[in-house]
Coordinates of C-alpha atoms and ligand atoms in Angstrom, one line a residue:
X1 CA 8.1 -5.7 -29.0
X2 CA 8.4 -2.1 -27.3
X3 CA 10.3 -1.8 -24.4
X4 CA 8.2 -0.3 -21.2
X5 CA 9.8 2.6 -19.5
X6 CA 6.9 3.3 -17.1
X7 CA 8.5 2.2 -13.7
X8 CA 12.1 2.8 -14.7
X9 CA 14.5 5.0 -12.8
X10 CA 15.6 7.9 -14.6
X11 CA 19.1 6.1 -15.1
X12 CA 17.7 3.0 -16.5
X13 CA 15.5 5.2 -18.8
X14 CA 19.0 6.9 -19.9
X15 CA 20.3 3.5 -20.6
X16 CA 17.5 2.2 -22.7
X17 CA 17.7 5.0 -24.6
X18 CA 21.2 5.8 -25.3
X19 CA 21.7 3.1 -28.0
X20 CA 19.2 5.5 -29.9
X21 CA 21.3 8.3 -29.4
X22 CA 20.0 10.4 -26.9
X23 CA 22.2 12.0 -24.3
X24 CA 22.5 10.7 -20.7
X25 CA 20.6 13.6 -19.2
X26 CA 17.5 13.0 -21.4
X27 CA 16.7 10.1 -18.8
X28 CA 15.8 12.5 -16.0
X29 CA 13.8 14.5 -18.6
X30 CA 11.8 11.8 -19.9
X31 CA 11.3 10.4 -16.1
X32 CA 9.9 14.1 -15.3
X33 CA 7.6 14.0 -18.2
X34 CA 6.0 10.7 -17.1
X35 CA 6.2 10.8 -13.5
X36 CA 5.6 14.7 -13.3
X37 CA 3.4 15.8 -16.0
X38 CA 1.7 12.3 -16.8
X39 CA 2.7 12.6 -20.0
X40 CA 2.3 9.3 -21.9
X41 CA 2.4 10.3 -25.5
X42 CA 6.2 10.7 -26.3
X43 CA 4.8 13.7 -28.8
X44 CA 4.2 15.6 -26.3
X45 CA 7.8 15.6 -24.6
X46 CA 8.3 19.1 -26.4
X47 CA 11.9 19.5 -24.8
X48 CA 13.1 16.4 -27.0
X49 CA 13.8 16.7 -31.0
X50 CA 10.9 15.5 -33.3
X51 CA 13.2 12.9 -34.6
X52 CA 14.4 11.9 -31.3
X53 CA 10.5 11.7 -30.5
X54 CA 9.6 9.5 -33.0
X55 CA 12.4 7.3 -32.4
X56 CA 11.1 7.0 -28.5
X57 CA 7.5 6.1 -30.0
X58 CA 8.6 3.7 -32.3
X59 CA 10.7 1.5 -29.6
X60 CA 9.2 2.4 -26.1
X61 CA 6.3 2.1 -24.2
X62 CA 4.8 4.2 -21.4
X63 CA 2.6 1.4 -19.6
X64 CA 0.0 3.1 -17.2
X65 CA -3.3 2.2 -15.5
X66 CA -7.0 3.2 -16.8
X67 CA -9.9 3.5 -14.7
X68 CA -12.4 0.7 -15.0
X69 CA -14.9 1.7 -12.4
X70 CA -15.2 4.2 -9.5
X71 CA -17.1 4.8 -6.1
X72 CA -17.3 7.4 -3.9
X73 CA -18.4 6.9 -0.1
X74 CA -21.2 9.2 1.0
X75 CA -19.0 10.7 3.4
X76 CA -17.4 12.4 0.3
X77 CA -13.5 11.8 1.6
X78 CA -12.9 7.8 0.3
X79 CA -13.1 6.6 -3.1
X80 CA -12.4 3.5 -4.5
X81 CA -10.9 3.4 -8.0
X82 CA -10.8 -0.4 -9.6
X83 CA -7.6 0.4 -11.8
X84 CA -7.1 -1.8 -14.9
X85 CA -3.6 -2.9 -16.3
X86 CA -2.3 -3.5 -20.0
X87 CA -2.9 -7.4 -19.5
X88 CA -6.4 -6.5 -18.1
X89 CA -5.6 -7.6 -14.5
X90 CA -7.4 -5.2 -12.3
X91 CA -6.6 -3.7 -8.5
X92 CA -8.4 -1.2 -6.0
X93 CA -6.7 1.8 -5.2
X94 CA -8.3 4.1 -3.0
X95 CA -8.0 7.8 -1.9
X96 CA -8.7 9.0 1.4
X97 CA -9.1 12.9 1.8
X98 CA -8.4 13.8 5.5
X99 CA -8.1 17.3 6.7
X100 CA -4.5 16.8 7.2
X101 CA -3.9 15.8 4.0
X102 CA -4.8 13.3 1.1
X103 CA -3.7 9.7 1.5
X104 CA -3.9 7.2 -1.3
X105 CA -3.8 3.3 -0.7
X106 CA -2.2 1.0 -3.2
X107 CA -2.3 -2.7 -3.8
X108 CA 0.9 -4.7 -4.6
X109 CA -0.8 -7.9 -5.7
X110 CA -3.5 -9.0 -8.1
X111 CA -5.2 -11.2 -5.1
X112 CA -3.5 -12.7 -2.4
X113 CA -1.9 -15.8 -1.1
X114 CA -1.9 -15.1 2.4
X115 CA -5.5 -16.6 3.3
X116 CA -6.4 -14.7 5.8
X117 CA -9.5 -15.8 7.3
X118 CA -11.4 -11.9 7.4
X119 CA -10.2 -10.4 3.8
X120 CA -11.9 -10.6 0.5
X121 CA -8.4 -10.1 -1.5
X122 CA -7.5 -13.4 -0.9
X123 CA -11.0 -15.3 -1.5
X124 CA -9.7 -16.6 -5.1
X125 CA -5.9 -17.1 -4.4
X126 CA -3.0 -14.8 -6.1
X127 CA -3.1 -14.2 -10.0
X128 CA 0.1 -12.2 -9.9
X129 CA 2.5 -9.8 -8.4
X130 CA 2.3 -6.1 -9.5
X131 CA 5.6 -4.7 -10.9
X132 CA 7.2 -1.5 -9.3
X133 CA 5.6 0.7 -12.4
X134 CA 1.9 -0.8 -11.8
X135 CA 2.2 0.2 -8.1
X136 CA 3.2 3.3 -9.1
X137 CA 0.6 3.7 -11.8
X138 CA -1.8 3.7 -9.3
X139 CA -0.7 6.4 -7.4
X140 CA 0.0 8.8 -10.2
X141 CA -3.3 8.1 -11.4
X142 CA -4.6 9.3 -8.2
X143 CA -2.2 12.2 -8.3
X144 CA -3.4 13.4 -11.5
X145 CA -7.2 13.6 -10.4
X146 CA -5.9 15.6 -7.6
X147 CA -3.7 17.9 -9.3
X148 CA -6.8 18.7 -11.3
X149 CA -8.3 20.3 -8.1
X150 CA -4.8 21.6 -7.4
X151 CA -3.9 19.1 -4.7
X152 CA -1.5 16.4 -4.3
X153 CA -0.8 13.1 -2.8
X154 CA 0.5 13.6 0.7
X155 CA 0.6 10.3 2.4
X156 CA 1.1 6.7 0.9
X157 CA -0.4 3.6 2.7
X158 CA 0.7 0.4 1.2
X159 CA -2.5 -1.4 2.8
X160 CA -4.4 -2.4 -0.8
X161 CA -4.8 -6.0 -2.0
X162 CA -1.9 -8.2 -1.7
X163 CA 0.9 -8.9 0.8
X164 CA 3.5 -6.4 0.0
X165 CA 6.9 -7.8 1.6
X166 CA 5.8 -11.1 -0.5
X167 CA 6.8 -8.7 -3.7
X168 CA 9.4 -7.4 -2.1
X169 CA 11.5 -6.2 -5.0
X170 CA 8.7 -4.4 -6.9
X171 CA 7.5 -2.5 -3.2
X172 CA 11.2 -1.6 -3.0
X173 CA 11.1 -0.2 -6.3
X174 CA 7.9 1.7 -6.2
X175 CA 8.7 3.3 -2.7
X176 CA 12.7 4.5 -4.1
X177 CA 10.5 5.9 -6.9
X178 CA 8.2 7.8 -5.0
X179 CA 10.9 9.5 -3.5
X180 CA 13.0 10.9 -6.3
X181 CA 13.1 14.2 -6.6
X182 CA 11.9 13.7 -10.7
X183 CA 8.8 11.6 -9.7
X184 CA 6.9 12.8 -6.5
X185 CA 9.4 14.1 -4.3
X186 CA 7.7 12.1 -1.4
X187 CA 9.5 11.8 2.2
X188 CA 10.1 8.2 3.4
X189 CA 8.3 9.0 6.3
X190 CA 5.1 9.8 4.5
X191 CA 4.9 6.2 3.5
X192 CA 3.5 3.3 5.3
X193 CA 3.9 -0.6 4.9
X194 CA 1.4 -2.8 5.9
X195 CA 2.4 -6.7 6.7
X196 CA 0.6 -9.5 7.9
X197 CA 4.2 -10.3 9.4
X198 CA 6.7 -12.3 7.2
X199 CA 9.7 -11.8 9.5
X200 CA 12.4 -12.5 7.2
X201 CA 11.2 -9.6 5.0
X202 CA 10.5 -7.3 8.1
X203 CA 14.2 -7.8 8.9
X204 CA 15.4 -7.0 5.4
X205 CA 13.5 -4.0 5.6
X206 CA 15.1 -2.7 8.7
X207 CA 18.4 -3.2 7.1
X208 CA 17.7 -1.1 4.2
X209 CA 18.3 1.9 6.0
X210 CA 15.2 4.0 4.9
X211 CA 12.5 5.0 7.4
X212 CA 9.2 4.3 6.3
X213 CA 6.7 3.6 8.7
X214 CA 5.7 -0.1 9.6
X215 CA 2.1 -1.6 10.1
X216 CA 1.7 -5.0 11.6
X217 CA -1.4 -6.7 11.1
X218 CA -1.7 -8.5 14.6
X219 CA -5.5 -9.0 14.9
X220 CA -4.9 -11.5 17.8
X221 CA -3.2 -11.7 21.0
X222 CA -2.2 -15.5 21.0
X223 CA -0.9 -17.6 18.5
X224 CA -4.0 -19.9 19.1
X225 CA -6.5 -17.4 17.6
X226 CA -3.8 -15.6 15.6
X227 CA -3.2 -18.9 13.8
X228 CA -7.0 -19.4 13.0
X229 CA -7.3 -16.2 11.5
X230 CA -3.9 -15.9 9.5
X231 CA -2.3 -19.1 8.1
X232 CA 0.8 -17.0 8.0
X233 CA 1.0 -17.2 12.0
X234 CA 2.2 -21.0 11.7
X235 CA 4.9 -20.2 9.9
X236 CA 6.1 -17.0 11.9
X237 CA 4.6 -17.0 15.1
X238 CA 3.2 -14.0 17.3
X239 CA 6.7 -13.6 19.4
X240 CA 9.0 -13.8 16.3
X241 CA 6.5 -11.2 14.7
X242 CA 7.1 -8.9 17.6
X243 CA 10.8 -9.3 17.9
X244 CA 11.3 -8.2 14.4
X245 CA 9.0 -5.2 14.5
X246 CA 11.2 -4.3 18.1
X247 CA 14.2 -4.7 15.9
X248 CA 12.6 -2.6 12.9
X249 CA 11.6 0.3 15.2
X250 CA 15.0 0.5 16.7
X251 CA 16.9 0.7 13.4
X252 CA 14.4 3.2 12.0
X253 CA 13.2 5.1 15.0
X254 CA 9.7 4.7 13.6
X255 CA 6.9 3.8 16.3
X256 CA 5.2 0.2 14.8
X257 CA 1.4 0.5 14.5
X258 CA -0.2 -2.8 15.2
X259 CA -3.6 -3.1 13.5
X260 CA -6.1 -5.0 15.5
X261 CA -9.7 -6.1 13.7
X262 CA -12.4 -6.6 15.9
X263 CA -14.4 -9.4 15.2
X264 CA -17.5 -10.2 17.3
X265 CA -16.8 -13.0 19.7
X266 CA -13.5 -13.8 18.5
X267 CA -11.0 -11.6 19.5
X268 CA -12.9 -8.5 21.2
X269 CA -13.5 -9.7 24.7
X270 CA -11.8 -8.3 27.8
X271 CA -9.3 -11.0 28.3
X272 CA -8.1 -10.3 24.8
X273 CA -7.6 -6.6 25.6
X274 CA -5.7 -7.8 28.5
X275 CA -3.7 -10.2 26.9
X276 CA -3.0 -7.7 24.0
X277 CA -1.6 -5.0 26.4
X278 CA 0.9 -7.5 28.4
X279 CA 2.5 -8.6 24.8
X280 CA 2.7 -5.0 23.8
X281 CA 3.7 -3.5 27.3
X282 CA 7.2 -1.5 27.1
X283 CA 7.1 -1.4 23.4
X284 CA 7.5 1.5 20.8
X285 CA 3.8 1.1 19.8
X286 CA 0.7 2.2 18.8
X287 CA -2.5 0.0 18.5
X288 CA -5.3 0.8 15.5
X289 CA -8.6 -1.0 16.3
X290 CA -10.7 -1.9 13.0
X291 CA -14.3 -2.7 13.6
X292 CA -14.1 -5.6 11.1
X293 CA -15.8 -4.8 7.6
X294 CA -18.1 -7.8 7.6
X295 CA -17.0 -10.4 4.7
X296 CA -20.5 -12.4 4.4
X297 CA -18.4 -14.7 2.6
X298 CA -16.8 -15.8 6.0
X299 CA -19.5 -15.0 8.4
X300 CA -17.3 -12.7 10.4
X301 CA -19.2 -9.9 12.4
X302 CA -18.8 -6.6 13.6
X303 CA -18.7 -6.6 17.6
X304 CA -21.5 -3.8 19.2
X305 CA -20.2 0.0 19.8
X306 CA -20.5 -1.0 23.4
X307 CA -18.1 -4.2 23.1
X308 CA -16.0 -1.5 20.7
X309 CA -15.6 0.6 23.4
X310 CA -15.1 -1.8 26.0
X311 CA -11.9 -3.1 24.2
X312 CA -10.9 0.1 23.7
X313 CA -11.0 1.2 27.5
X314 CA -9.4 -2.4 28.4
X315 CA -6.0 -1.2 26.5
X316 CA -6.3 2.7 27.5
X317 CA -6.6 1.8 31.1
X318 CA -3.2 -0.5 30.7
X319 CA -1.7 2.7 29.1
X320 CA -1.5 1.4 25.6
X321 CA -1.6 4.0 23.0
X322 CA -4.7 3.4 21.1
X323 CA -7.0 4.6 18.5
X324 CA -10.3 3.6 16.7
X325 CA -10.0 3.3 12.9
X326 CA -12.5 6.0 11.7
X327 CA -14.5 3.9 9.4
X328 CA -14.2 5.5 6.0
X329 CA -15.8 3.8 2.8
X330 CA -17.5 1.1 4.6
X331 CA -20.4 1.8 2.6
X332 CA -18.5 1.7 -0.5
X333 CA -16.8 -2.0 0.5
X334 CA -13.6 -0.1 0.6
X335 CA -12.0 -3.3 2.8
X336 CA -9.6 -4.9 0.6
X337 CA -10.8 -6.9 -2.2
X338 CA -14.7 -6.3 -2.1
X339 CA -15.2 -3.9 -5.2
X340 CA -12.7 -6.1 -7.5
X341 CA -14.7 -9.3 -6.2
X342 CA -17.9 -7.5 -7.8
X343 CA -16.7 -6.6 -10.7
X344 CA -14.5 -9.0 -12.0
Ligands
SAH401 N1 -1.3 -7.6 3.4 C1 -1.1 -6.5 4.3 C2 -1.8 -5.5 3.7 C3 -3.3 -5.4 3.1 S1 -4.6 -6.0 4.2 C4 -1.4 -7.0 5.5 O1 -1.6 -8.0 6.0 O2 -1.2 -5.8 6.4 C5 -4.6 -4.3 4.8 C6 -5.1 -4.2 6.1 O3 -6.6 -4.5 5.9 C7 -4.5 -5.2 7.2 O4 -4.6 -4.6 8.3 C8 -6.1 -6.3 7.1 O5 -5.7 -7.3 8.2 C9 -7.1 -5.5 6.8 N2 -8.3 -6.1 6.3 C10 -8.3 -7.0 5.7 N3 -9.8 -7.5 5.6 C11 -10.6 -6.8 6.2 C12 -11.8 -6.4 6.8 N4 -12.8 -7.5 6.4 N5 -12.2 -5.9 7.9 C13 -11.2 -4.7 8.4 N6 -10.0 -4.8 7.9 C14 -9.6 -6.1 6.7

């Protein structure tokens, strides 16, 4: 069995190759090859001796992701990739090209255990966690495509399939790897973690001392509605999520984004906007309204444009910072899990 080094920190690679007589600084050299130059064949690591390359190839593997399917949206700004790992598991990764930069949305789990009513990723439950290396492999796959067009990944949103805070250690490894100079050298401020609201892990993330952005999938202004949409609310009710988010904002100085899916007749009425404004009043927060991407299996519908505008105005008039998510990729079913469900 060869040891996979993709997903290791440079120091870990150094430790792994030391028994084969490679000096410590080789760890960082190898890390640069795999993370910055996307080299997966030891033979191409030309600053190592031919003998060292042979040793490495005999004992180590560099496991990344391969493309199984791709869909480009009509707007030409969004493309979705179904990427395959060595065990046959596949996840979705989305590239969004904005005028202000390229953003990649990565998945953290194959499937999801959270059971949110509106979400296609969770329809068949969870299959497994992704490793830090597998999360990074998605990002670097896209980065390589962009590099061919002389551009790079600028921001990362951890909003693909899976609940990132239910895969905490691998999530943290991924985030720290992205930040390393020998990898993407990305600022923590350019990374956003989205969660359904697992309170102890939000607190843990706040204590890490890294200023990544936090997005909370709120989706409802009352426990009654939220518990119907999101089973996690029965374990960590709305008010406990808000307190954890406040603490996160205070510790990191980062404004929290609350995502709010608008679903026809369920959470889109004027009284819901009023209740949402009331619970967010005085908090360091943005609300991002997302007209639901209909999931036919669940019978949840998108509100009319008039109702979306009404909800927006209901927040704005109460001085809540609010945006409506520009719907990129609705035609390629970019909502979580929809491509994977069709292809596997
Ligand atoms: N588990 C994390 C991250 C993955 S979901 C979380 O809950 O935040 C990423 C975002 O996509 C969440 O806000 C989620 O609620 C939203 N989403 C899921 N299904 C959707 C759908 N059908 N339409 C619109 N947004 C959806």
